Amino acid sequence: MSRFGQFAVVALVSSLAFAGVSRADSLDMNNGAKIEKTLQTFSSNFDVRDINDYANYKDQPEDSDAAQPRTDAGVQHIQASIKENKDLVRRLGERGVKIDDVVNAEQAADGSMTFWVR
């Protein structure tokens, strides 16, 4: 195999490996305990969206990309985690968000957060 062919194969394998890692990381960071722990110390940029607008917000239409709805207990855990972060409570309040209206939170790969409210 030529050097060019070897380089192409290595580049392809490397690309697939990195793509798999970043996707797995982004999906895992929004699961239960991890997102709750993140919310307790979260201090980065965030966006607030209405849960009724979720379908319009998604970049990709596949069902596998959709965040799983939180159970009632999951919503309570997210709200409790937010309440532990006084700075985040203040920042959300400045945007008119009541913590009891937050029903989900999703962290993006860049570290920003989207809070879904009812």
mmCIF file of C-alpha atoms in Angstrom:
data_model
loop_
_atom_site.group_PDB
_atom_site.id
_atom_site.type_symbol
_atom_site.label_atom_id
_atom_site.label_comp_id
_atom_site.label_asym_id
_atom_site.label_seq_id
_atom_site.Cartn_x
_atom_site.Cartn_y
_atom_site.Cartn_z
ATOM 1 C CA MET A 1 0.000 0.000 0.000
ATOM 2 C CA SER A 2 1.321 3.445 -0.867
ATOM 3 C CA ARG A 3 2.123 6.041 1.772
ATOM 4 C CA PHE A 4 -0.897 8.050 0.671
ATOM 5 C CA GLY A 5 -3.161 5.035 1.087
ATOM 6 C CA GLN A 6 -1.761 4.303 4.552
ATOM 7 C CA PHE A 7 -2.229 7.923 5.576
ATOM 8 C CA ALA A 8 -5.818 7.906 4.329
ATOM 9 C CA VAL A 9 -6.644 4.750 6.306
ATOM 10 C CA VAL A 10 -5.053 6.135 9.498
ATOM 11 C CA ALA A 11 -6.900 9.440 9.073
ATOM 12 C CA LEU A 12 -10.218 7.665 8.561
ATOM 13 C CA VAL A 13 -9.789 5.401 11.586
ATOM 14 C CA SER A 14 -8.732 8.362 13.748
ATOM 15 C CA SER A 15 -11.716 10.415 12.632
ATOM 16 C CA LEU A 16 -14.140 7.634 13.467
ATOM 17 C CA ALA A 17 -12.553 7.104 16.872
ATOM 18 C CA PHE A 18 -12.785 10.778 17.802
ATOM 19 C CA ALA A 19 -16.337 11.067 16.489
ATOM 20 C CA GLY A 20 -17.426 8.164 18.671
ATOM 21 C CA VAL A 21 -15.804 9.575 21.784
ATOM 22 C CA SER A 22 -17.312 13.039 21.462
ATOM 23 C CA ARG A 23 -20.792 11.699 20.811
ATOM 24 C CA ALA A 24 -20.666 9.313 23.749
ATOM 25 C CA ASP A 25 -19.409 12.066 26.030
ATOM 26 C CA SER A 26 -22.133 14.498 24.970
ATOM 27 C CA LEU A 27 -24.887 11.929 25.529
ATOM 28 C CA ASP A 28 -23.562 10.789 28.899
ATOM 29 C CA MET A 29 -23.115 14.262 30.380
ATOM 30 C CA ASN A 30 -26.888 14.872 30.343
ATOM 31 C CA ASN A 31 -27.817 11.762 32.287
ATOM 32 C CA GLY A 32 -29.252 11.960 35.807
ATOM 33 C CA ALA A 33 -26.508 12.298 38.387
ATOM 34 C CA LYS A 34 -23.972 13.890 36.017
ATOM 35 C CA ILE A 35 -26.217 16.780 34.971
ATOM 36 C CA GLU A 36 -27.323 17.266 38.583
ATOM 37 C CA LYS A 37 -23.706 17.504 39.773
ATOM 38 C CA THR A 38 -22.891 19.912 36.936
ATOM 39 C CA LEU A 39 -25.832 22.155 37.830
ATOM 40 C CA GLN A 40 -24.635 22.517 41.422
ATOM 41 C CA THR A 41 -21.538 24.416 40.241
ATOM 42 C CA PHE A 42 -22.560 25.588 36.766
ATOM 43 C CA SER A 43 -21.413 29.123 35.927
ATOM 44 C CA SER A 44 -21.197 29.260 32.112
ATOM 45 C CA ASN A 45 -23.519 30.633 29.450
ATOM 46 C CA PHE A 46 -27.051 29.323 29.221
ATOM 47 C CA ASP A 47 -30.187 29.563 27.156
ATOM 48 C CA VAL A 48 -33.805 29.215 28.262
ATOM 49 C CA ARG A 49 -36.361 27.518 26.036
ATOM 50 C CA ASP A 50 -40.022 26.649 26.399
ATOM 51 C CA ILE A 51 -40.554 22.886 26.487
ATOM 52 C CA ASN A 52 -43.361 23.283 23.937
ATOM 53 C CA ASP A 53 -40.741 24.552 21.451
ATOM 54 C CA TYR A 54 -38.460 21.497 21.822
ATOM 55 C CA ALA A 55 -39.365 19.969 18.456
ATOM 56 C CA ASN A 56 -38.540 23.247 16.674
ATOM 57 C CA TYR A 57 -35.232 23.645 18.534
ATOM 58 C CA LYS A 58 -33.692 20.303 17.577
ATOM 59 C CA ASP A 59 -31.017 20.538 14.891
ATOM 60 C CA GLN A 60 -31.506 16.958 13.774
ATOM 61 C CA PRO A 61 -34.872 15.237 13.410
ATOM 62 C CA GLU A 62 -33.802 11.756 14.561
ATOM 63 C CA ASP A 63 -35.574 10.442 17.644
ATOM 64 C CA SER A 64 -32.253 9.190 19.040
ATOM 65 C CA ASP A 65 -31.082 12.801 19.375
ATOM 66 C CA ALA A 66 -34.034 13.801 21.521
ATOM 67 C CA ALA A 67 -33.471 14.216 25.231
ATOM 68 C CA GLN A 68 -35.379 11.674 27.215
ATOM 69 C CA PRO A 69 -38.148 13.323 29.230
ATOM 70 C CA ARG A 70 -37.362 13.507 32.927
ATOM 71 C CA THR A 71 -39.531 11.656 35.387
ATOM 72 C CA ASP A 72 -41.209 13.688 38.128
ATOM 73 C CA ALA A 73 -38.390 12.624 40.447
ATOM 74 C CA GLY A 74 -35.801 13.581 37.823
ATOM 75 C CA VAL A 75 -37.322 17.050 37.468
ATOM 76 C CA GLN A 76 -37.262 17.467 41.265
ATOM 77 C CA HIS A 77 -33.580 16.435 41.353
ATOM 78 C CA ILE A 78 -32.699 18.950 38.636
ATOM 79 C CA GLN A 79 -34.578 21.713 40.442
ATOM 80 C CA ALA A 80 -32.892 20.822 43.751
ATOM 81 C CA SER A 81 -29.469 20.904 42.095
ATOM 82 C CA ILE A 82 -30.180 24.333 40.635
ATOM 83 C CA LYS A 83 -31.354 25.612 44.035
ATOM 84 C CA GLU A 84 -27.983 24.589 45.547
ATOM 85 C CA ASN A 85 -26.238 26.969 43.110
ATOM 86 C CA LYS A 86 -27.171 30.421 44.431
ATOM 87 C CA ASP A 87 -25.403 32.235 41.586
ATOM 88 C CA LEU A 88 -27.324 30.203 39.008
ATOM 89 C CA VAL A 89 -30.612 30.844 40.848
ATOM 90 C CA ARG A 90 -29.873 34.570 40.708
ATOM 91 C CA ARG A 91 -28.909 34.481 37.014
ATOM 92 C CA LEU A 92 -32.008 32.481 36.063
ATOM 93 C CA GLY A 93 -34.154 34.866 38.124
ATOM 94 C CA GLU A 94 -32.707 37.807 36.192
ATOM 95 C CA ARG A 95 -34.031 36.125 33.043
ATOM 96 C CA GLY A 96 -37.472 35.657 34.609
ATOM 97 C CA VAL A 97 -37.113 31.921 35.199
ATOM 98 C CA LYS A 98 -38.760 30.346 38.235
ATOM 99 C CA ILE A 99 -36.825 27.259 39.316
ATOM 100 C CA ASP A 100 -40.080 25.328 39.831
ATOM 101 C CA ASP A 101 -40.809 25.804 36.106
ATOM 102 C CA VAL A 102 -37.545 24.135 34.968
ATOM 103 C CA VAL A 103 -38.328 20.632 33.684
ATOM 104 C CA ASN A 104 -35.049 19.709 32.004
ATOM 105 C CA ALA A 105 -31.487 20.840 31.442
ATOM 106 C CA GLU A 106 -29.101 19.832 28.677
ATOM 107 C CA GLN A 107 -25.432 20.669 28.488
ATOM 108 C CA ALA A 108 -23.869 21.233 25.082
ATOM 109 C CA ALA A 109 -20.390 20.100 24.112
ATOM 110 C CA ASP A 110 -19.140 23.699 24.495
ATOM 111 C CA GLY A 111 -20.166 23.698 28.166
ATOM 112 C CA SER A 112 -23.212 25.929 27.766
ATOM 113 C CA MET A 113 -26.563 24.816 29.129
ATOM 114 C CA THR A 114 -30.123 24.907 27.837
ATOM 115 C CA PHE A 115 -32.840 25.023 30.475
ATOM 116 C CA TRP A 116 -36.271 23.810 29.392
ATOM 117 C CA VAL A 117 -39.200 25.422 31.183
ATOM 118 C CA ARG A 118 -42.926 24.799 31.191
#
